[in-house]
Short mmCIF file of C-alpha atoms in Angstrom, two decimals:
data_model
loop_
_atom_site.label_atom_id
_atom_site.label_comp_id
_atom_site.label_asym_id
_atom_site.label_seq_id
_atom_site.Cartn_x
_atom_site.Cartn_y
_atom_site.Cartn_z
CA MET H 1 24.42 45.82 -12.57
CA ARG H 2 26.18 42.74 -11.18
CA PHE H 3 24.21 43.13 -7.93
CA LEU H 4 20.94 43.23 -9.87
CA VAL H 5 21.84 40.04 -11.77
CA ILE H 6 22.67 38.25 -8.53
CA LEU H 7 19.45 39.51 -6.94
CA PHE H 8 17.42 38.38 -9.96
CA CYS H 9 18.96 34.90 -9.84
CA PHE H 10 18.22 34.64 -6.12
CA VAL H 11 14.58 35.66 -6.57
CA ALA H 12 14.16 33.30 -9.54
CA SER H 13 15.56 30.36 -7.60
CA PHE H 14 13.42 31.27 -4.58
CA HIS H 15 10.24 31.12 -6.65
CA THR H 16 11.10 27.65 -7.97
CA TYR H 17 11.94 26.39 -4.49
CA ALA H 18 9.09 24.91 -2.52
CA GLN H 19 9.09 22.87 0.63
CA ILE H 20 6.81 20.62 2.64
CA LYS H 21 7.66 20.22 6.30
CA VAL H 22 6.33 18.36 9.31
CA VAL H 23 5.20 20.85 11.95
CA LYS H 24 3.72 18.47 14.53
CA GLU H 25 4.39 14.90 15.60
CA ASN H 26 2.36 12.85 18.06
CA ILE H 27 2.82 9.17 19.01
CA THR H 28 0.30 6.95 20.79
CA THR H 29 0.58 3.29 21.81
CA ILE H 30 -2.20 0.83 21.01
CA ASP H 31 -0.67 -2.31 22.52
CA GLU H 32 2.58 -2.71 24.45
CA SER H 33 2.83 -6.36 23.41
CA ALA H 34 1.79 -6.93 19.80
CA LEU H 35 2.78 -10.09 17.97
CA ILE H 36 6.18 -10.74 16.39
CA VAL H 37 6.50 -13.95 14.34
CA ASN H 38 9.48 -16.13 13.51
CA GLY H 39 8.81 -15.77 9.79
CA LYS H 40 10.79 -16.98 6.78
CA PHE H 41 10.59 -13.60 5.01
CA SER H 42 9.90 -11.16 7.85
CA ASN H 43 9.28 -11.15 11.59
CA GLY H 44 6.67 -8.43 11.24
CA ILE H 45 3.03 -9.51 10.90
CA ASN H 46 1.37 -6.18 11.75
CA GLY H 47 1.84 -3.55 9.07
CA ARG H 48 2.65 -5.32 5.80
CA THR H 49 2.84 -3.65 2.41
CA PHE H 50 0.02 -5.77 0.95
CA GLN H 51 -2.56 -4.73 3.59
CA LYS H 52 -5.31 -2.42 2.34
CA ASP H 53 -6.20 -1.27 4.88
CA ALA H 54 -4.98 -1.79 8.45
CA LEU H 55 -5.65 1.79 9.63
CA ILE H 56 -8.86 3.68 8.73
CA SER H 57 -10.61 6.83 9.97
CA HIS H 58 -14.37 7.19 9.67
CA LYS H 59 -16.81 9.71 11.18
CA GLY H 60 -14.39 11.08 13.77
CA TYR H 61 -12.98 7.73 14.92
CA GLN H 62 -9.84 5.86 13.88
CA TYR H 63 -9.62 2.04 13.65
CA ILE H 64 -6.63 -0.30 13.53
CA VAL H 65 -6.33 -4.10 13.17
CA TYR H 66 -3.51 -6.32 14.41
CA TYR H 67 -2.52 -9.59 16.13
CA ASN H 68 -1.65 -9.37 19.82
CA THR H 69 0.87 -11.41 21.79
CA GLU H 70 -1.80 -14.06 22.44
CA ARG H 71 -2.15 -14.48 18.65
CA ARG H 72 -5.69 -13.11 18.72
CA VAL H 73 -7.24 -10.92 16.04
CA CYS H 74 -7.73 -7.44 17.50
CA ILE H 75 -9.45 -4.27 16.37
CA SER H 76 -8.93 -1.06 18.29
CA ARG H 77 -10.43 2.40 17.90
CA ARG H 78 -10.04 5.89 19.32
CA LYS H 79 -11.95 9.13 19.04
CA LEU H 80 -9.94 11.63 17.04
CA PRO H 81 -7.77 13.49 17.51
CA ASN H 82 -6.41 12.22 20.84
CA GLY H 83 -8.85 9.76 22.38
CA LYS H 84 -7.85 6.62 24.26
CA TRP H 85 -7.54 3.42 22.22
CA ASN H 86 -10.23 0.84 23.06
CA THR H 87 -9.48 -2.70 21.87
CA ILE H 88 -11.70 -5.67 21.01
CA LYS H 89 -9.94 -9.03 21.27
CA PHE H 90 -11.67 -11.88 19.44
CA LEU H 91 -11.27 -15.10 21.44
CA ASP H 92 -12.86 -17.45 18.90
CA TYR H 93 -9.81 -17.61 16.62
CA ARG H 94 -6.12 -18.12 17.30
CA PHE H 95 -3.53 -17.30 14.65
CA LYS H 96 -1.16 -20.28 14.54
CA SER H 97 1.15 -19.53 11.63
CA ASN H 98 4.50 -17.79 11.47
CA ASP H 99 3.86 -16.76 7.88
CA SER H 100 4.21 -12.98 7.70
CA HIS H 101 1.96 -12.86 4.62
CA ASN H 102 -1.10 -13.78 6.73
CA CYS H 103 -1.95 -10.29 7.98
CA ILE H 104 -5.36 -8.67 8.65
CA SER H 105 -7.20 -6.37 6.25
CA MET H 106 -10.13 -4.12 7.16
CA GLY H 107 -12.83 -2.28 5.26
CA ILE H 108 -15.54 0.16 6.37
CA CYS H 109 -18.67 0.62 4.28
CA PRO H 110 -19.91 4.23 4.59
CA ASN H 111 -23.45 3.45 3.43
CA ASP H 112 -24.35 1.04 6.21
CA GLY H 113 -21.50 1.53 8.73
CA THR H 114 -20.36 -2.09 8.66
CA ILE H 115 -16.78 -3.02 9.53
CA HIS H 116 -15.33 -5.95 7.56
CA LEU H 117 -12.32 -8.06 8.57
CA ALA H 118 -10.38 -10.67 6.56
CA PHE H 119 -7.42 -12.41 8.22
CA ASP H 120 -4.91 -15.28 8.12
CA HIS H 121 -4.61 -16.12 4.42
CA HIS H 122 -1.81 -17.39 2.23
CA VAL H 123 -3.66 -19.76 -0.09
CA ASP H 124 -6.08 -20.55 2.75
CA ASN H 125 -9.83 -20.76 3.27
CA LEU H 126 -11.41 -17.35 3.70
CA HIS H 127 -11.61 -16.11 7.30
CA TYR H 128 -14.08 -13.23 7.24
CA ARG H 129 -16.38 -11.51 9.68
CA VAL H 130 -18.53 -8.39 9.53
CA SER H 131 -19.99 -6.13 12.19
CA LYS H 132 -23.58 -5.17 12.79
CA LYS H 133 -24.90 -2.46 10.52
CA GLY H 134 -24.29 1.06 11.81
CA LEU H 135 -21.35 0.24 14.08
CA ALA H 136 -18.93 2.64 12.38
CA ASN H 137 -21.62 5.23 11.62
CA ASN H 138 -22.86 5.39 15.24
CA PRO H 139 -19.72 5.08 17.36
CA GLU H 140 -21.15 7.05 20.27
CA THR H 141 -24.28 4.95 20.73
CA MET H 142 -23.55 1.35 19.66
CA LEU H 143 -21.78 -1.09 21.96
CA TRP H 144 -18.09 -1.57 21.12
CA ASP H 145 -17.27 -5.20 21.96
CA ALA H 146 -16.94 -8.59 20.26
CA SER H 147 -20.71 -9.11 20.27
CA ALA H 148 -20.99 -6.32 17.68
CA PHE H 149 -19.42 -8.67 15.11
CA GLY H 150 -20.80 -11.79 13.48
CA PRO H 151 -19.17 -15.24 13.28
CA ILE H 152 -16.23 -16.20 11.08
CA ILE H 153 -17.38 -17.43 7.67
CA SER H 154 -15.58 -18.91 4.65
CA GLU H 155 -17.62 -17.40 1.82
CA LEU H 156 -18.78 -14.03 0.54
CA GLU H 157 -21.43 -15.17 -1.92
CA THR H 158 -23.69 -17.88 -0.47
CA GLY H 159 -22.61 -21.37 -1.39
CA LYS H 160 -19.27 -20.27 -2.83
CA PRO H 161 -16.45 -20.92 -0.32
CA ILE H 162 -13.14 -19.48 -1.47
CA ILE H 163 -9.42 -20.03 -0.91
CA ILE H 164 -7.53 -16.73 -1.08
CA THR H 165 -4.35 -14.70 -0.61
CA TYR H 166 -3.84 -10.95 -0.05
CA PRO H 167 -7.37 -9.71 0.76
CA LYS H 168 -7.98 -6.01 0.15
CA PHE H 169 -11.02 -3.81 0.78
CA TRP H 170 -11.67 -0.34 -0.61
CA GLN H 171 -14.57 2.09 -0.63
CA THR H 172 -16.40 2.99 -3.84
CA PRO H 173 -17.49 6.53 -4.79
CA ASP H 174 -21.14 5.62 -4.09
CA GLY H 175 -20.34 4.61 -0.51
CA ASN H 176 -20.24 0.85 -0.91
CA LEU H 177 -17.28 -1.51 -0.60
CA GLN H 178 -15.25 -3.79 -2.84
CA PHE H 179 -13.12 -6.83 -1.99
CA ASN H 180 -10.10 -8.01 -3.94
CA TYR H 181 -8.03 -11.16 -3.57
CA ARG H 182 -5.82 -13.64 -5.41
CA VAL H 183 -6.68 -17.27 -6.08
CA ARG H 184 -3.94 -19.91 -6.27
CA GLY H 185 -0.30 -19.06 -5.60
CA SER H 186 2.62 -16.82 -6.44
CA GLY H 187 3.54 -17.07 -10.10
CA ASN H 188 0.26 -18.79 -10.97
CA GLY H 189 -2.73 -16.80 -9.73
CA ASP H 190 -5.73 -14.81 -10.91
CA ARG H 191 -7.04 -11.69 -9.21
CA MET H 192 -10.72 -11.44 -8.28
CA LEU H 193 -13.09 -8.57 -7.42
CA VAL H 194 -16.40 -8.67 -5.52
CA ASP H 195 -18.98 -5.94 -4.75
CA TYR H 196 -20.72 -5.30 -1.42
CA ASN H 197 -24.25 -3.90 -1.58
CA ALA H 198 -25.15 -2.03 1.59
CA ASP H 199 -28.88 -2.09 0.78
CA THR H 200 -28.99 -5.89 0.94
CA GLY H 201 -25.93 -6.50 3.10
CA LYS H 202 -24.71 -9.06 0.57
CA TRP H 203 -21.64 -9.61 -1.61
CA ILE H 204 -22.33 -10.04 -5.33
CA ASN H 205 -20.73 -10.20 -8.77
CA THR H 206 -17.51 -12.13 -8.12
CA ARG H 207 -15.38 -11.76 -11.26
CA LYS H 208 -11.85 -12.27 -12.49
CA ILE H 209 -10.01 -9.04 -13.34
CA ASP H 210 -6.64 -10.42 -14.38
CA SER H 211 -5.36 -13.81 -15.47
CA ALA H 212 -2.26 -15.97 -15.10
CA GLU H 213 -2.47 -17.21 -18.68
CA GLY H 214 -0.08 -16.53 -21.56
CA GLY H 215 3.56 -17.01 -22.45
CA PHE H 216 6.37 -14.61 -21.58
CA ILE H 217 9.98 -14.91 -22.71
CA ASP H 218 13.08 -12.86 -21.97
CA MET H 219 16.80 -13.42 -21.26
CA LEU H 220 15.83 -15.55 -18.23
CA GLY H 221 13.81 -17.91 -20.38
CA LEU H 222 10.17 -18.86 -21.00
CA SER H 223 7.45 -18.53 -18.37
CA LYS H 224 3.99 -19.99 -18.94
CA SER H 225 2.15 -18.51 -15.93
CA ARG H 226 2.32 -15.62 -13.48
CA CYS H 227 0.37 -13.48 -11.02
CA SER H 228 -0.14 -9.76 -10.56
CA TYR H 229 1.08 -7.70 -7.60
CA PRO H 230 -0.80 -4.39 -7.48
CA ASN H 231 0.63 -1.12 -6.19
CA GLY H 232 -2.92 0.00 -5.55
CA TYR H 233 -6.52 0.26 -6.67
CA ASP H 234 -7.70 3.86 -6.33
CA TYR H 235 -10.76 5.83 -7.43
CA ASP H 236 -10.26 9.35 -8.76
CA ASN H 237 -12.56 12.38 -8.44
CA ASN H 238 -14.57 11.28 -11.47
CA GLY H 239 -15.26 7.79 -10.13
CA THR H 240 -12.70 6.07 -12.36
CA LEU H 241 -10.83 3.14 -10.80
CA HIS H 242 -7.09 3.04 -11.55
CA VAL H 243 -4.69 0.15 -11.01
CA THR H 244 -0.96 -0.31 -11.56
CA TRP H 245 0.87 -3.56 -11.02
CA THR H 246 3.84 -5.77 -11.83
CA TRP H 247 3.78 -9.35 -13.06
CA ARG H 248 5.66 -12.06 -11.18
CA GLU H 249 6.53 -14.92 -13.48
CA ASN H 250 6.44 -18.54 -12.39
CA SER H 251 9.81 -19.13 -14.06
CA GLN H 252 12.66 -17.57 -12.01
CA GLY H 253 10.10 -15.93 -9.67
CA ALA H 254 11.07 -12.39 -10.67
CA ASN H 255 8.90 -9.31 -11.32
CA HIS H 256 8.79 -7.21 -14.47
CA ASP H 257 7.23 -4.10 -16.00
CA LEU H 258 4.84 -1.42 -14.81
CA MET H 259 1.30 -2.16 -16.00
CA TYR H 260 -1.70 0.18 -15.96
CA LEU H 261 -5.45 -0.07 -16.56
CA TYR H 262 -8.49 1.97 -15.61
CA SER H 263 -12.19 1.21 -15.28
CA GLU H 264 -15.15 3.57 -15.62
CA ASP H 265 -17.70 1.01 -14.39
CA HIS H 266 -16.40 -0.14 -10.99
CA GLY H 267 -14.08 -2.79 -12.39
CA ASN H 268 -16.55 -4.59 -14.65
CA SER H 269 -14.61 -3.63 -17.78
CA TRP H 270 -11.15 -2.16 -18.25
CA LYS H 271 -9.35 0.18 -20.64
CA ASN H 272 -5.65 0.41 -21.42
CA ASN H 273 -3.51 3.52 -21.27
CA SER H 274 -4.72 4.78 -24.66
CA GLY H 275 -8.37 4.34 -23.70
CA LYS H 276 -9.06 1.15 -25.67
CA LYS H 277 -11.35 -1.35 -23.94
CA LEU H 278 -9.84 -4.78 -23.35
CA GLU H 279 -11.72 -7.51 -25.17
CA ASN H 280 -10.53 -10.18 -22.73
CA ILE H 281 -9.51 -10.36 -19.09
CA ALA H 282 -6.12 -8.68 -18.61
CA HIS H 283 -3.16 -11.00 -19.13
CA VAL H 284 0.54 -10.70 -19.89
CA ASN H 285 -0.02 -10.19 -23.62
CA SER H 286 -2.96 -7.75 -23.41
CA PRO H 287 -2.38 -4.81 -25.76
CA GLY H 288 -1.34 -1.42 -24.42
CA ILE H 289 -1.08 -2.28 -20.72
CA VAL H 290 2.72 -1.96 -20.30
CA VAL H 291 3.52 1.68 -19.59
CA LYS H 292 7.15 1.18 -18.53
CA SER H 293 9.39 -1.71 -19.48
CA ILE H 294 11.33 -2.92 -16.43
CA PRO H 295 13.07 -6.24 -17.19
CA ARG H 296 13.11 -9.07 -14.68
CA VAL H 297 16.87 -8.72 -14.25
CA LEU H 298 16.50 -5.26 -12.64
CA GLY H 299 15.21 -6.55 -9.30
CA LEU H 300 11.82 -4.83 -9.40
CA MET H 301 10.02 -5.24 -6.07
CA ASN H 302 6.26 -5.79 -5.93
CA ASP H 303 3.42 -4.24 -3.85
CA GLN H 304 4.75 -0.70 -3.60
CA GLY H 305 3.01 2.72 -3.60
CA GLN H 306 0.26 4.40 -5.64
CA THR H 307 -1.97 7.45 -5.25
CA ILE H 308 -4.18 9.79 -7.32
CA ASP H 309 -3.85 13.57 -7.16
CA SER H 310 -6.57 16.24 -7.46
CA LYS H 311 -6.13 16.38 -11.25
CA ASN H 312 -6.76 12.62 -11.46
CA GLN H 313 -3.12 11.95 -12.30
CA VAL H 314 -1.74 8.58 -11.21
CA HIS H 315 1.48 8.51 -9.16
CA VAL H 316 3.53 5.39 -8.44
CA VAL H 317 6.67 5.01 -6.32
CA MET H 318 8.74 1.83 -6.63
CA TYR H 319 12.29 0.67 -6.22
CA HIS H 320 14.40 -1.37 -8.60
CA CYS H 321 17.88 -1.29 -10.13
CA SER H 322 19.10 -0.06 -13.51
CA GLU H 323 21.69 -1.60 -15.79
CA GLN H 324 24.12 1.14 -14.82
CA THR H 325 23.64 0.87 -11.05
CA ILE H 326 24.10 -2.90 -11.21
CA LYS H 327 27.29 -2.44 -13.19
CA ASP H 328 28.51 0.26 -10.77
CA ALA H 329 27.88 -2.15 -7.87
CA GLY H 330 30.26 -4.66 -9.44
CA SER H 331 27.51 -7.08 -10.41
CA PHE H 332 25.88 -8.11 -13.69
CA LEU H 333 22.32 -8.53 -14.95
CA GLY H 334 20.65 -11.61 -13.52
CA GLU H 335 23.38 -12.44 -11.00
CA THR H 336 20.89 -12.18 -8.13
CA ARG H 337 17.10 -12.09 -8.02
CA TRP H 338 16.77 -8.60 -6.52
CA GLY H 339 20.12 -7.06 -7.42
CA PRO H 340 22.72 -5.64 -5.00
CA ASN H 341 21.31 -3.38 -2.28
CA GLU H 342 23.56 -0.51 -3.34
CA ALA H 343 22.14 -0.73 -6.90
CA LYS H 344 18.54 -0.09 -5.83
CA ARG H 345 16.88 3.28 -6.44
CA TYR H 346 13.44 4.72 -5.72
CA TYR H 347 11.61 5.86 -8.86
CA HIS H 348 8.59 8.10 -9.22
CA TYR H 349 6.37 7.24 -12.20
CA TRP H 350 3.38 9.42 -13.00
CA ARG H 351 0.69 9.68 -15.66
CA ASP H 352 -0.36 13.16 -16.77
CA SER H 353 -3.85 14.22 -17.87
CA ARG H 354 -3.02 13.38 -21.49
CA GLY H 355 -2.09 9.81 -20.66
CA ASN H 356 1.68 10.31 -20.97
CA TRP H 357 3.92 8.61 -18.41
CA HIS H 358 6.97 10.27 -16.86
CA HIS H 359 9.59 9.02 -14.44
CA PHE H 360 12.22 10.41 -12.10
CA GLU H 361 15.02 8.67 -10.21
CA MET H 362 15.26 9.82 -6.60
CA ASN H 363 18.56 10.46 -4.88
CA LEU H 364 17.47 8.68 -1.71
CA LYS H 365 18.89 5.64 0.03
CA VAL H 366 16.48 2.76 -0.47
CA GLY H 367 14.76 1.20 2.54
CA ASN H 368 11.68 -0.99 2.37
CA ARG H 369 8.64 -0.77 0.10
CA PRO H 370 7.19 2.76 0.04
CA LYS H 371 3.66 4.20 0.15
CA VAL H 372 2.71 7.61 -1.28
CA PHE H 373 0.06 10.27 -0.58
CA ALA H 374 -0.97 13.44 -2.44
CA ASP H 375 -2.09 16.58 -0.58
CA LYS H 376 -4.69 19.12 -1.76
CA HIS H 377 -1.96 21.01 -3.67
CA ASP H 378 -0.77 17.78 -5.35
CA ASN H 379 2.46 17.71 -3.39
CA LEU H 380 3.58 14.14 -2.64
CA VAL H 381 4.56 12.49 0.64
CA MET H 382 6.34 9.13 0.55
CA ILE H 383 6.77 6.98 3.65
CA TYR H 384 9.09 4.04 4.16
CA ALA H 385 11.34 2.43 6.77
CA GLY H 386 15.04 2.94 6.19
CA ASN H 387 18.29 4.58 7.17
CA THR H 388 19.58 7.97 6.12
CA LYS H 389 23.22 7.32 6.94
CA GLY H 390 25.81 4.64 6.34
CA GLY H 391 26.53 2.33 3.46
CA VAL H 392 25.10 -0.98 2.37
CA LYS H 393 26.20 -2.60 5.64
CA ASN H 394 23.53 -0.53 7.38
CA TYR H 395 20.76 -2.02 5.25
CA ASN H 396 19.75 -4.09 8.33
CA GLN H 397 15.97 -4.37 8.50
CA ASN H 398 16.06 -4.23 12.28
CA LYS H 399 17.69 -0.77 12.36
CA ARG H 400 15.19 1.22 10.32
CA ASN H 401 13.58 4.52 11.15
CA LEU H 402 10.40 5.97 9.67
CA ILE H 403 11.45 8.20 6.77
CA ILE H 404 9.19 10.91 5.33
CA ALA H 405 10.24 12.09 1.86
CA THR H 406 8.41 14.84 -0.05
CA ALA H 407 8.22 16.38 -3.50
CA THR H 408 6.31 19.42 -4.74
CA SER H 409 3.97 19.72 -7.70
CA LYS H 410 5.39 23.21 -8.33
CA ASN H 411 8.70 21.60 -9.26
CA LYS H 412 7.10 18.72 -11.16
CA TRP H 413 8.07 16.33 -8.33
CA LYS H 414 11.76 16.55 -9.16
CA ASP H 415 12.76 17.89 -5.74
CA TRP H 416 12.45 14.74 -3.62
CA ARG H 417 14.04 15.24 -0.21
CA ILE H 418 13.84 13.78 3.27
CA ALA H 419 11.56 16.09 5.23
CA HIS H 420 11.31 14.22 8.53
CA VAL H 421 12.63 11.18 10.38
CA VAL H 422 10.99 9.39 13.33
CA LYS H 423 13.57 7.37 15.22
CA GLY H 424 12.81 3.65 15.49
CA PRO H 425 13.88 1.03 14.97
CA PHE H 426 10.63 -0.27 13.44
CA ILE H 427 10.05 -3.76 12.08
CA ASN H 428 7.08 -3.20 9.76
CA ASP H 429 6.31 -1.83 6.33
CA MET H 430 4.92 1.67 6.66
CA LEU H 431 1.14 2.00 6.26
CA GLY H 432 -0.79 5.29 6.44
CA ASP H 433 -4.43 6.18 7.04
CA PHE H 434 -5.55 7.36 3.60
CA TYR H 435 -8.96 8.49 4.84
CA ARG H 436 -7.68 10.75 7.63
CA TRP H 437 -5.12 12.21 5.24
CA LYS H 438 -7.79 12.90 2.64
CA ASN H 439 -10.19 14.57 5.08
CA ASP H 440 -7.88 16.25 7.63
CA GLU H 441 -4.41 16.22 6.01
CA VAL H 442 -3.03 14.56 9.12
CA LEU H 443 -0.97 11.51 8.19
CA SER H 444 -1.38 8.68 10.70
CA ILE H 445 1.19 5.90 10.28
CA MET H 446 1.15 2.44 11.85
CA VAL H 447 4.49 1.32 13.32
CA GLN H 448 5.73 -1.52 15.49
CA ASP H 449 8.97 -1.42 17.44
CA VAL H 450 11.73 -3.93 16.83
CA PRO H 451 11.65 -6.18 19.93
CA SER H 452 14.35 -5.64 22.49
CA ARG H 453 15.10 -9.37 22.51
CA LYS H 454 14.81 -11.90 19.70
CA ARG H 455 11.34 -13.43 19.26
CA LYS H 456 9.85 -11.26 21.99
CA GLN H 457 6.83 -9.04 21.39
CA SER H 458 6.88 -5.27 21.00
CA ALA H 459 4.79 -2.10 21.11
CA LEU H 460 2.35 -1.22 18.32
CA LYS H 461 1.94 2.54 17.80
CA VAL H 462 0.37 5.19 15.60
CA ILE H 463 2.39 8.26 14.64
CA ASP H 464 0.38 11.36 13.65
CA LEU H 465 2.16 13.92 11.47
CA THR H 466 0.86 17.37 10.52
CA PHE H 467 2.37 19.14 7.53
CA GLU H 468 2.55 22.60 6.09
CA SER H 469 3.66 23.80 2.65
CA GLN H 470 6.02 26.72 2.22
#
């Protein structure tokens, strides 16, 4: 009888145990000498958490954007799965800044095959160029060189030049493109959205989708303005656009709370978590938009990870501290802006089909800001740069490997574990190719080596990972 009980317990635990593992790894080099900057916040300029996107697959080809050692804007492509990278270097613009915020974002419009680039912005005039129609849809027949792209322009809608920060492109369910950016600065900015119409080749309908206005008060004091930092804007299978974000207040410059909205009309109107339409543009006091209270004193970082699974459930991964972890680290609330490194934890927040939010604290050593992807079985893959061993002294940003952590839907994403490590060290935030993952379930990740000597350049690479579920 005792044997049968033991056997039953073993079988029961086996059925609740699931695993996702990497079964193939391939690394290719795009450029042996990509740019490293002497930045105030980071030396990495290629592969930043606020890029959407820097790596995109479309119609059997993969595209990547970056700055090279000559400080030129570059776009490279290869034929999947293992073609040679072929790079276009634009000689009509030289990146002069050392500001690591001023990265390059790319968008591809499926309807007309145009490739869109926006680069070098941190409250700067728009720098934007677009390819000839069909370039991405006809990669075998159209010429791949700088002449396939138009000139640099400073406006999307004619006669409306713009000054922007954090440009982002994403594809719409009907095969067009949208463009998102912030006006003004950190702690006092509004977020804008614009639509690209492939039939006319024009951008239209520039509109504000969140606002800096309103008063916010907590133990750190009163703040009269702020800006949003989104984890992502993602369309689900029904064509609904979901966004989560944090607010950064102008006072004290700290982030707070997890906010959520969704739109059923391509971002022209928005509903809160309970399905009530907002009467005004989203702001700090809009009703029903806070889905998790995270005070400013908990060191919440901005621009982290978001994805949508096959059931249209929203998943967010972020790191911050808790009151207990700050206390355990020998600190106190508000002592430092971001909290002690040893007090930080990764959290998984997710919204179920009924609109209820759940959260889970991961037992993983925190590295940099994570990104997350859902497979066809709704298992989750989180990527970040970090270390798996050592204490807080090994938090050094220049000693980080690529970490792949996974969790299974079968276990309600409570079994987060490190499934794979790619040895670095890498200097960038980890960015994956959402479109290749969605179509082929191969996760391509952009990485750049830490330079061997200070202020020297280093190799830019793409790591391809193939997974299987057990």
